[in-house]
């Protein structure tokens, strides 16, 4: 346990050398590399901070831009909605007008169809009536009725207006017409003469008169002179009645 | 047994200088540490290897410990305190190697370290505070306490040397006695204790040295803090 001065001094020297070695090869380089790493980390942190600030700035700028875009979008959407509403109202009005026109057209068509149906029904009724009357008069007619109709014809010819008479005779100037008288029953001689005399006096012509029988006339006569024809019989009257009634509509 | 335990005979002599086993082991530690640190210094990278991470961790741990006690002058006193810790850990653990004696079981070595602590305490105190300011703390709070300050300086240095020497020498002696009495594998638990004790004694010695140096630096600053 004694103190060895040589060892003591050498240990002092050794430890001083150790301090130098460690300071030179351990502390300085290790602390330097740690400081460099810290500086790098600080630099990276600063750069990251700057980038973060820049990113925040960009984010703020883009958010502002987005808000502007959003505002513009809202304005444009509002304008578009207004335009759409106006167009919708216009189209609706146009459609309503078209519908009204179509409705009126359909109403007119329906009315026309109803009118045509009514007319057809009436026509049919008149035809039925005429047919019924024809059947009835076929059964009920006879020489008496024909005589009365013949007299009525003579009276009608006597009472023709001048205008009608001129119209009838204007087509016969060039040639003498042949008169054909068709009757349902044979006409008595006195009536034939009276009829011929009335006919020639009325028309102021001289024509050859021929007679013919046609039972389908039921009663009465049919007088044909050239293109002109006088129907004074039941059948033609009934047909004329039906056609006249239809034409009167 | 006395020769085996406490007496350190010289291995060879260079004139008046006797070179003991303690000095040779210390040289070995110096050589190994120097080569290792030199190799390490050439391989330091910004992206560290696992070994570099471990070494940086050790250095940062030392710096943090010093900064915790003397935050304003950590970089100045860290090499001395760090070297004490590193040397003492290696020197204390050398006793575990068969045939190698720990340098710290030699009172001459521990006294040399304690003397260096004693000198460095005054060196850092005078260097940082100035001679006049540093010497004033021996007179505070009252000049009457000057003898007690002087006695304290001497006794704590002696205590520093003897504490480390006593602990390490007793550990090796205990291991030797157990080995002699109980056989070949019996001292293993004692060797486990040796590891713990070696680390603890290194820490205590270095921490006390740090406290002494920090006390000499900060004695004036604590009493008269700088005006900001």
Short mmCIF file of C-alpha atoms in Angstrom, two decimals:
data_model
loop_
_atom_site.label_atom_id
_atom_site.label_comp_id
_atom_site.label_asym_id
_atom_site.label_seq_id
_atom_site.Cartn_x
_atom_site.Cartn_y
_atom_site.Cartn_z
CA UNK A 1 0.00 0.00 0.00
CA UNK A 2 3.01 2.18 -0.28
CA UNK A 3 3.10 5.07 -2.75
CA UNK A 4 5.38 4.55 -5.73
CA UNK A 5 6.42 7.92 -7.00
CA UNK A 6 7.43 6.60 -10.40
CA UNK A 7 4.03 5.05 -10.87
CA UNK A 8 2.43 8.21 -9.52
CA UNK A 9 4.20 10.47 -11.99
CA UNK A 10 3.77 8.10 -14.90
CA UNK A 11 0.06 7.77 -14.14
CA UNK A 12 -0.28 11.55 -14.10
CA UNK A 13 1.49 11.71 -17.42
CA UNK A 14 -0.51 8.82 -18.82
CA UNK A 15 -3.80 10.38 -17.86
CA UNK A 16 -2.86 13.73 -19.36
CA UNK A 17 -1.96 11.89 -22.57
CA UNK A 18 -5.26 10.01 -22.38
CA UNK A 19 -7.12 13.29 -22.04
CA UNK A 20 -5.33 14.60 -25.12
CA UNK A 21 -6.03 11.42 -27.09
CA UNK A 22 -9.69 11.38 -26.17
CA UNK A 23 -10.08 15.08 -26.79
CA UNK A 24 -8.31 14.84 -30.14
CA UNK A 25 -9.82 11.60 -31.47
CA UNK A 26 -13.09 11.19 -29.60
CA UNK A 27 -14.74 14.29 -28.18
CA UNK A 28 -13.86 16.75 -30.93
CA UNK A 29 -14.78 14.60 -33.95
CA UNK A 30 -17.83 13.05 -32.31
CA UNK A 31 -19.16 16.38 -31.04
CA UNK A 32 -18.32 17.95 -34.41
CA UNK A 33 -20.26 15.30 -36.29
CA UNK A 34 -23.11 15.64 -33.81
CA UNK A 35 -23.06 19.43 -34.28
CA UNK A 36 -22.99 19.00 -38.05
CA UNK A 37 -25.92 16.65 -37.82
CA UNK A 38 -27.75 19.08 -35.57
CA UNK A 39 -27.02 21.87 -38.04
CA UNK A 40 -28.31 19.70 -40.85
CA UNK A 41 -31.39 18.85 -38.85
CA UNK A 42 -31.84 22.51 -37.94
CA UNK A 43 -31.39 23.44 -41.58
CA UNK A 44 -33.85 20.77 -42.64
CA UNK A 45 -36.23 21.91 -39.95
CA UNK A 46 -35.85 25.50 -41.12
CA UNK A 47 -36.40 24.42 -44.71
CA UNK A 48 -39.35 22.34 -43.63
CA UNK A 49 -40.67 25.31 -41.67
CA UNK A 50 -40.20 27.54 -44.70
CA UNK A 51 -41.87 24.99 -46.92
CA UNK A 52 -44.64 24.70 -44.40
CA UNK A 53 -45.08 28.47 -44.36
CA UNK A 54 -45.00 28.48 -48.13
CA UNK A 55 -47.48 25.63 -48.22
CA UNK A 56 -49.71 27.51 -45.80
CA UNK A 57 -49.43 30.60 -47.93
CA UNK A 58 -50.26 28.58 -51.02
CA UNK A 59 -53.09 26.89 -49.19
CA UNK A 60 -54.45 30.26 -48.12
CA UNK A 61 -54.11 31.59 -51.66
CA UNK A 62 -55.81 28.54 -53.12
CA UNK A 63 -58.52 28.70 -50.50
CA UNK A 64 -59.13 32.33 -51.41
CA UNK A 65 -59.17 31.35 -55.06
CA UNK A 66 -61.53 28.50 -54.30
CA UNK A 67 -63.79 30.88 -52.42
CA UNK A 68 -63.75 33.22 -55.42
CA UNK A 69 -64.54 30.32 -57.70
CA UNK A 70 -67.27 29.21 -55.38
CA UNK A 71 -68.71 32.73 -55.39
CA UNK A 72 -68.53 32.86 -59.17
CA UNK A 73 -70.07 29.42 -59.37
CA UNK A 74 -72.93 30.52 -57.12
CA UNK A 75 -73.51 33.64 -59.23
CA UNK A 76 -73.38 31.63 -62.45
CA UNK A 77 -75.65 28.97 -60.98
CA UNK A 78 -78.10 31.63 -59.87
CA UNK A 79 -78.00 33.20 -63.33
CA UNK A 80 -78.39 29.80 -64.96
CA UNK A 81 -81.33 28.97 -62.69
CA UNK A 82 -82.94 32.27 -63.60
CA UNK A 83 -82.39 31.59 -67.29
CA UNK A 84 -83.72 28.07 -66.86
CA UNK A 85 -86.78 29.34 -65.02
CA UNK A 86 -87.41 31.92 -67.72
CA UNK A 87 -86.93 29.33 -70.46
CA UNK A 88 -89.13 26.93 -68.55
CA UNK A 89 -91.87 29.54 -68.23
CA UNK A 90 -91.54 30.39 -71.92
CA UNK A 91 -91.67 26.75 -72.94
CA UNK A 92 -94.60 26.18 -70.60
CA UNK A 93 -96.48 29.11 -72.10
CA UNK A 94 -95.64 27.90 -75.60
CA UNK A 95 -96.79 24.42 -74.69
CA UNK A 96 -99.97 25.80 -73.15
CA UNK A 97 -100.68 27.73 -76.35
CA UNK A 98 -100.02 24.67 -78.46
CA UNK A 99 -102.21 22.61 -76.17
CA UNK A 100 -104.93 25.19 -76.42
CA UNK A 101 -104.66 25.15 -80.20
CA UNK A 102 -104.65 21.36 -80.24
CA UNK A 103 -107.60 21.35 -77.88
CA UNK A 104 -109.47 23.77 -80.10
CA UNK A 105 -108.53 21.74 -83.15
CA UNK A 106 -109.66 18.54 -81.46
CA UNK A 107 -112.83 20.26 -80.32
CA UNK A 108 -113.45 21.43 -83.86
CA UNK A 109 -112.72 17.95 -85.21
CA UNK A 110 -115.08 16.41 -82.66
CA UNK A 111 -117.74 18.96 -83.50
CA UNK A 112 -117.21 18.31 -87.19
CA UNK A 113 -117.38 14.56 -86.64
CA UNK A 114 -120.50 15.02 -84.55
CA UNK A 115 -121.97 17.23 -87.26
CA UNK A 116 -121.12 14.71 -89.95
CA UNK A 117 -122.55 11.94 -87.84
CA UNK A 118 -125.67 13.93 -87.24
CA UNK A 119 -125.95 14.72 -90.92
CA UNK A 120 -125.36 11.09 -91.85
CA UNK A 121 -127.99 10.07 -89.33
CA UNK A 122 -130.39 12.63 -90.71
CA UNK A 123 -129.60 11.51 -94.24
CA UNK A 124 -130.19 7.97 -93.25
CA UNK A 125 -133.41 8.97 -91.55
CA UNK A 126 -134.53 10.86 -94.63
CA UNK A 127 -133.65 7.93 -96.85
CA UNK A 128 -135.53 5.63 -94.55
CA UNK A 129 -138.40 8.06 -94.50
CA UNK A 130 -138.35 8.30 -98.28
CA UNK A 131 -138.23 4.57 -98.61
CA UNK A 132 -141.01 4.19 -96.11
CA UNK A 133 -143.03 6.81 -97.96
CA UNK A 134 -142.24 5.08 -101.26
CA UNK A 135 -143.51 1.77 -99.96
CA UNK A 136 -146.50 3.46 -98.45
CA UNK A 137 -147.30 5.43 -101.61
CA UNK A 138 -146.68 2.38 -103.84
CA UNK A 139 -149.41 0.66 -101.93
CA UNK A 140 -151.68 3.67 -101.68
CA UNK A 141 -151.18 5.33 -105.07
CA UNK A 142 -153.39 4.94 -108.10
CA UNK A 143 -154.72 6.68 -111.26
CA UNK A 144 -156.47 9.26 -109.14
CA UNK A 145 -153.23 10.38 -107.61
CA UNK A 146 -151.64 10.44 -111.00
CA UNK A 147 -154.42 12.54 -112.42
CA UNK A 148 -154.08 14.99 -109.56
CA UNK A 149 -150.32 15.13 -110.06
CA UNK A 150 -150.77 15.64 -113.79
CA UNK A 151 -153.10 18.57 -113.16
CA UNK A 152 -150.69 19.96 -110.69
CA UNK A 153 -147.97 19.67 -113.34
CA UNK A 154 -150.06 21.49 -115.92
CA UNK A 155 -150.71 24.24 -113.40
CA UNK A 156 -147.01 24.49 -112.54
CA UNK A 157 -146.07 24.77 -116.21
CA UNK A 158 -148.59 27.52 -116.68
CA UNK A 159 -147.09 29.45 -113.80
CA UNK A 160 -143.41 29.24 -114.87
CA UNK A 161 -141.57 32.55 -114.65
CA UNK A 162 -140.24 34.22 -117.78
CA UNK A 163 -136.67 33.86 -116.68
CA UNK A 164 -137.06 30.12 -116.24
CA UNK A 165 -138.84 29.81 -119.50
CA UNK A 166 -136.08 31.71 -121.41
CA UNK A 167 -133.44 29.63 -119.72
CA UNK A 168 -135.18 26.45 -120.87
CA UNK A 169 -135.77 27.53 -124.44
CA UNK A 170 -132.29 29.07 -125.00
CA UNK A 171 -130.80 25.65 -125.65
CA UNK A 172 -133.40 24.62 -128.27
CA UNK A 173 -133.09 27.44 -130.88
CA UNK A 174 -131.01 25.52 -133.32
CA UNK A 175 -133.09 22.34 -133.50
CA UNK A 176 -136.54 21.24 -132.70
CA UNK A 177 -136.56 19.03 -129.61
CA UNK A 178 -138.42 15.81 -129.06
CA UNK A 179 -140.51 15.67 -125.88
CA UNK A 180 -140.82 12.39 -124.01
CA UNK A 181 -143.48 12.02 -121.34
CA UNK A 182 -143.18 9.00 -119.05
CA UNK A 183 -145.99 8.13 -116.67
CA UNK A 184 -146.80 5.39 -114.15
CA UNK A 185 -150.30 4.90 -115.58
CA UNK A 186 -151.68 5.50 -119.01
CA UNK A 187 -152.77 9.12 -119.41
CA UNK A 188 -156.26 9.86 -120.58
CA UNK A 189 -156.59 11.55 -124.01
CA UNK A 190 -158.10 14.76 -122.71
CA UNK A 191 -155.33 15.10 -120.23
CA UNK A 192 -152.77 14.33 -122.93
CA UNK A 193 -154.10 17.13 -125.12
CA UNK A 194 -154.23 19.58 -122.24
CA UNK A 195 -150.72 18.65 -121.22
CA UNK A 196 -149.34 18.97 -124.78
CA UNK A 197 -151.10 22.29 -125.32
CA UNK A 198 -149.87 23.72 -122.00
CA UNK A 199 -146.42 22.42 -122.61
CA UNK A 200 -146.14 23.86 -126.13
CA UNK A 201 -147.74 27.14 -125.16
CA UNK A 202 -145.52 27.58 -122.23
CA UNK A 203 -142.32 26.76 -123.98
CA UNK A 204 -143.23 28.38 -127.30
CA UNK A 205 -141.90 25.45 -129.34
CA UNK A 206 -143.25 22.83 -131.60
CA UNK A 207 -142.05 19.40 -130.65
CA UNK A 208 -142.98 15.79 -131.25
CA UNK A 209 -144.38 14.30 -128.03
CA UNK A 210 -143.99 10.63 -127.26
CA UNK A 211 -145.49 8.75 -124.28
CA UNK A 212 -144.08 5.92 -122.31
CA UNK A 213 -145.03 3.95 -119.21
CA UNK A 214 -142.78 3.53 -116.13
CA UNK A 215 -144.55 1.97 -113.13
CA UNK A 216 -141.53 2.61 -110.91
CA UNK A 217 -142.59 6.28 -110.89
CA UNK A 218 -145.47 5.17 -108.59
CA UNK A 219 -147.62 8.09 -109.70
CA UNK A 220 -147.15 11.21 -111.84
CA UNK A 221 -145.06 11.97 -114.96
CA UNK A 222 -141.52 12.70 -116.07
CA UNK A 223 -141.23 15.13 -119.00
CA UNK A 224 -137.94 15.20 -120.95
CA UNK A 225 -137.32 17.81 -123.66
CA UNK A 226 -133.73 17.70 -124.88
CA UNK A 227 -131.52 18.16 -121.92
CA UNK A 228 -134.31 19.59 -119.81
CA UNK A 229 -136.31 17.22 -117.59
CA UNK A 230 -139.35 17.90 -115.40
CA UNK A 231 -139.98 15.36 -112.63
CA UNK A 232 -143.52 15.47 -111.42
CA UNK A 233 -143.85 11.95 -110.02
CA UNK A 234 -143.84 10.45 -106.55
CA UNK A 235 -140.53 8.63 -106.85
CA UNK A 236 -138.52 11.59 -108.10
CA UNK A 237 -140.27 13.88 -105.64
CA UNK A 238 -139.39 11.60 -102.77
CA UNK A 239 -135.80 11.35 -103.97
CA UNK A 240 -135.69 15.07 -104.51
CA UNK A 241 -137.26 15.59 -101.15
CA UNK A 242 -134.55 13.57 -99.49
CA UNK A 243 -131.78 15.24 -101.48
CA UNK A 244 -133.38 18.65 -101.03
CA UNK A 245 -133.63 18.16 -97.30
CA UNK A 246 -130.02 17.10 -97.16
CA UNK A 247 -129.01 20.06 -99.36
CA UNK A 248 -130.99 22.45 -97.15
CA UNK A 249 -128.82 21.44 -94.23
CA UNK B 1 -0.33 -12.97 0.19
CA UNK B 2 0.78 -9.44 0.86
CA UNK B 3 2.77 -9.50 -2.32
CA UNK B 4 -0.16 -10.86 -4.27
CA UNK B 5 -2.64 -8.26 -2.93
CA UNK B 6 -1.41 -4.79 -2.10
CA UNK B 7 2.22 -4.58 -3.12
CA UNK B 8 2.86 -3.71 -6.77
CA UNK B 9 6.47 -4.69 -7.60
CA UNK B 10 8.19 -3.00 -10.55
CA UNK B 11 8.36 -5.02 -13.72
CA UNK B 12 11.40 -3.21 -14.98
CA UNK B 13 13.29 -0.01 -14.36
CA UNK B 14 14.46 2.76 -16.65
CA UNK B 15 17.13 4.37 -14.52
CA UNK B 16 15.36 5.85 -11.53
CA UNK B 17 11.96 5.27 -13.07
CA UNK B 18 10.37 1.99 -12.02
CA UNK B 19 7.74 0.69 -14.39
CA UNK B 20 5.12 -1.32 -12.55
CA UNK B 21 2.33 -3.53 -13.76
CA UNK B 22 -0.05 -0.62 -13.17
CA UNK B 23 1.81 1.58 -15.61
CA UNK B 24 2.02 -1.17 -18.23
CA UNK B 25 -1.73 -1.83 -18.03
CA UNK B 26 -2.35 1.90 -18.25
CA UNK B 27 -0.19 2.06 -21.35
CA UNK B 28 -2.17 -0.81 -22.79
CA UNK B 29 -5.38 1.04 -22.07
CA UNK B 30 -3.89 4.17 -23.63
CA UNK B 31 -2.84 2.28 -26.74
CA UNK B 32 -6.12 0.46 -27.21
CA UNK B 33 -8.19 3.56 -26.53
CA UNK B 34 -6.02 5.66 -28.82
CA UNK B 35 -6.17 3.21 -31.70
CA UNK B 36 -9.90 2.68 -31.25
CA UNK B 37 -10.64 6.39 -31.13
CA UNK B 38 -8.37 7.08 -34.11
CA UNK B 39 -10.10 4.40 -36.18
CA UNK B 40 -13.45 5.72 -35.03
CA UNK B 41 -12.57 9.29 -35.95
CA UNK B 42 -11.77 8.22 -39.49
CA UNK B 43 -15.11 6.47 -39.89
CA UNK B 44 -17.50 9.06 -38.56
CA UNK B 45 -20.41 9.72 -40.92
CA UNK B 46 -23.50 11.90 -40.84
CA UNK B 47 -25.53 8.75 -41.23
CA UNK B 48 -24.13 6.81 -38.28
CA UNK B 49 -23.33 3.11 -38.03
CA UNK B 50 -24.56 1.19 -34.95
CA UNK B 51 -21.11 1.50 -33.34
CA UNK B 52 -21.06 5.24 -34.04
CA UNK B 53 -24.53 5.55 -32.53
CA UNK B 54 -23.29 3.82 -29.38
CA UNK B 55 -20.18 6.00 -29.14
CA UNK B 56 -22.21 9.15 -29.80
CA UNK B 57 -24.62 8.02 -27.10
CA UNK B 58 -21.75 7.64 -24.62
CA UNK B 59 -20.32 11.06 -25.47
CA UNK B 60 -23.73 12.72 -25.32
CA UNK B 61 -24.48 11.00 -22.01
CA UNK B 62 -21.23 12.37 -20.58
CA UNK B 63 -21.98 15.83 -21.97
CA UNK B 64 -25.51 15.74 -20.57
CA UNK B 65 -24.24 14.70 -17.14
CA UNK B 66 -21.69 17.50 -17.13
CA UNK B 67 -24.26 19.98 -18.48
CA UNK B 68 -26.65 19.04 -15.69
CA UNK B 69 -24.07 20.09 -13.09
CA UNK B 70 -22.18 22.87 -14.92
CA UNK B 71 -24.37 23.98 -17.80
CA UNK B 72 -22.38 27.13 -18.67
CA UNK B 73 -18.97 25.43 -18.92
CA UNK B 74 -19.86 21.93 -20.00
CA UNK B 75 -17.73 21.95 -23.13
CA UNK B 76 -14.65 23.09 -21.17
CA UNK B 77 -14.67 20.54 -18.39
CA UNK B 78 -16.28 17.70 -20.29
CA UNK B 79 -12.99 16.29 -21.72
CA UNK B 80 -11.46 15.96 -18.28
CA UNK B 81 -14.49 14.47 -16.56
CA UNK B 82 -15.32 12.27 -19.57
CA UNK B 83 -11.76 10.98 -19.68
CA UNK B 84 -11.95 10.15 -15.98
CA UNK B 85 -15.13 8.14 -16.50
CA UNK B 86 -13.88 6.32 -19.57
CA UNK B 87 -10.47 5.55 -18.06
CA UNK B 88 -11.89 4.43 -14.73
CA UNK B 89 -14.50 2.16 -16.33
CA UNK B 90 -11.85 0.51 -18.50
CA UNK B 91 -9.27 0.40 -15.72
CA UNK B 92 -11.70 -0.97 -13.15
CA UNK B 93 -12.96 -3.66 -15.54
CA UNK B 94 -9.40 -4.71 -16.43
CA UNK B 95 -9.34 -6.66 -13.18
CA UNK B 96 -11.77 -9.11 -14.73
CA UNK B 97 -9.21 -10.19 -17.31
CA UNK B 98 -7.17 -13.12 -15.97
CA UNK B 99 -3.55 -12.14 -15.31
CA UNK B 100 -4.27 -8.41 -15.58
CA UNK B 101 -4.48 -6.21 -12.51
CA UNK B 102 -6.69 -3.20 -12.43
CA UNK B 103 -4.57 0.00 -12.34
CA UNK B 104 -7.01 1.48 -9.84
CA UNK B 105 -6.09 -1.10 -7.19
CA UNK B 106 -2.78 0.76 -7.02
CA UNK B 107 -2.82 3.68 -4.56
CA UNK B 108 -0.22 5.45 -6.68
CA UNK B 109 -2.59 5.50 -9.67
CA UNK B 110 -5.66 6.60 -7.71
CA UNK B 111 -3.57 9.25 -5.95
CA UNK B 112 -2.36 10.50 -9.29
CA UNK B 113 -5.96 10.77 -10.49
CA UNK B 114 -7.03 12.47 -7.26
CA UNK B 115 -4.15 14.91 -7.57
CA UNK B 116 -5.19 15.69 -11.13
CA UNK B 117 -8.74 16.31 -9.90
CA UNK B 118 -7.32 18.56 -7.17
CA UNK B 119 -5.23 20.51 -9.68
CA UNK B 120 -7.95 20.70 -12.31
CA UNK B 121 -10.37 22.04 -9.72
CA UNK B 122 -8.16 25.04 -9.15
CA UNK B 123 -7.15 25.25 -12.80
CA UNK B 124 -10.74 25.52 -14.05
CA UNK B 125 -11.72 27.79 -11.16
CA UNK B 126 -8.90 30.25 -11.79
CA UNK B 127 -9.23 30.04 -15.56
CA UNK B 128 -12.94 30.72 -15.62
CA UNK B 129 -13.35 33.08 -12.66
CA UNK B 130 -9.94 34.67 -12.47
CA UNK B 131 -7.39 34.22 -9.69
CA UNK B 132 -8.68 36.92 -7.36
CA UNK B 133 -12.32 35.98 -7.63
CA UNK B 134 -11.47 32.31 -7.27
CA UNK B 135 -9.38 32.81 -4.15
CA UNK B 136 -12.08 34.96 -2.62
CA UNK B 137 -14.34 31.95 -2.19
CA UNK B 138 -11.91 30.58 0.42
CA UNK B 139 -12.68 33.66 2.50
CA UNK B 140 -16.41 33.47 2.20
CA UNK B 141 -18.66 33.57 4.01
CA UNK B 142 -16.02 34.46 6.60
CA UNK B 143 -12.20 34.48 6.55
CA UNK B 144 -12.31 32.39 9.70
CA UNK B 145 -13.37 29.44 7.54
CA UNK B 146 -10.18 29.55 5.44
CA UNK B 147 -8.43 26.73 7.40
CA UNK B 148 -11.49 24.56 7.06
CA UNK B 149 -11.59 25.20 3.32
CA UNK B 150 -7.93 24.20 3.04
CA UNK B 151 -8.40 21.06 5.14
CA UNK B 152 -11.47 20.19 3.05
CA UNK B 153 -9.48 20.50 -0.15
CA UNK B 154 -6.81 18.11 1.13
CA UNK B 155 -9.05 15.59 2.82
CA UNK B 156 -11.47 15.25 -0.04
CA UNK B 157 -8.59 14.64 -2.41
CA UNK B 158 -7.19 11.98 -0.11
CA UNK B 159 -10.65 10.50 0.32
CA UNK B 160 -11.09 10.42 -3.43
CA UNK B 161 -7.87 8.49 -3.89
CA UNK B 162 -8.31 6.11 -0.99
CA UNK B 163 -12.00 5.38 -1.72
CA UNK B 164 -11.30 4.17 -5.23
CA UNK B 165 -8.16 2.34 -4.24
CA UNK B 166 -9.80 0.65 -1.23
CA UNK B 167 -12.85 -0.50 -3.13
CA UNK B 168 -10.98 -1.88 -6.11
CA UNK B 169 -8.21 -3.46 -4.07
CA UNK B 170 -10.71 -5.07 -1.71
CA UNK B 171 -12.68 -6.46 -4.63
CA UNK B 172 -9.62 -8.09 -6.13
CA UNK B 173 -8.50 -9.34 -2.72
CA UNK B 174 -11.95 -10.83 -2.07
CA UNK B 175 -11.95 -12.54 -5.45
CA UNK B 176 -8.42 -13.84 -4.80
CA UNK B 177 -9.33 -15.14 -1.35
CA UNK B 178 -12.48 -16.85 -2.63
CA UNK B 179 -10.46 -18.36 -5.45
CA UNK B 180 -7.86 -19.67 -3.02
CA UNK B 181 -10.42 -21.05 -0.57
CA UNK B 182 -13.30 -22.29 -2.73
CA UNK B 183 -11.85 -23.29 -6.08
CA UNK B 184 -11.84 -22.34 -9.72
CA UNK B 185 -15.51 -21.33 -10.48
CA UNK B 186 -16.51 -20.04 -7.05
CA UNK B 187 -15.35 -16.40 -7.53
CA UNK B 188 -17.76 -15.89 -10.46
CA UNK B 189 -20.43 -14.16 -8.31
CA UNK B 190 -17.67 -12.01 -6.88
CA UNK B 191 -16.64 -11.13 -10.43
CA UNK B 192 -20.25 -10.16 -11.21
CA UNK B 193 -20.12 -7.91 -8.19
CA UNK B 194 -16.82 -6.63 -9.53
CA UNK B 195 -18.50 -5.41 -12.71
CA UNK B 196 -21.15 -3.51 -10.79
CA UNK B 197 -18.65 -2.14 -8.33
CA UNK B 198 -16.28 -1.10 -11.11
CA UNK B 199 -19.02 0.91 -12.84
CA UNK B 200 -20.30 2.40 -9.59
CA UNK B 201 -16.82 3.43 -8.43
CA UNK B 202 -16.02 4.97 -11.78
CA UNK B 203 -19.27 6.89 -11.68
CA UNK B 204 -18.68 8.04 -8.08
CA UNK B 205 -15.14 9.14 -8.74
CA UNK B 206 -16.10 11.02 -11.92
CA UNK B 207 -19.21 12.56 -10.40
CA UNK B 208 -17.29 13.75 -7.32
CA UNK B 209 -14.61 15.21 -9.57
CA UNK B 210 -17.33 16.93 -11.59
CA UNK B 211 -18.94 18.32 -8.45
CA UNK B 212 -15.61 19.59 -7.14
CA UNK B 213 -14.73 21.26 -10.46
CA UNK B 214 -18.24 22.67 -10.91
CA UNK B 215 -18.16 23.90 -7.30
CA UNK B 216 -14.93 25.76 -7.88
CA UNK B 217 -16.31 27.29 -11.07
CA UNK B 218 -19.71 28.24 -9.79
CA UNK B 219 -18.97 29.17 -6.16
CA UNK B 220 -18.62 32.82 -7.03
CA UNK B 221 -21.38 32.80 -9.61
CA UNK B 222 -23.85 31.25 -7.18
CA UNK B 223 -23.13 33.83 -4.54
CA UNK B 224 -23.08 36.76 -6.96
CA UNK B 225 -25.16 35.85 -9.97
CA UNK B 226 -24.45 37.95 -13.08
CA UNK B 227 -26.83 40.83 -13.64
CA UNK B 228 -28.87 40.44 -16.83
#
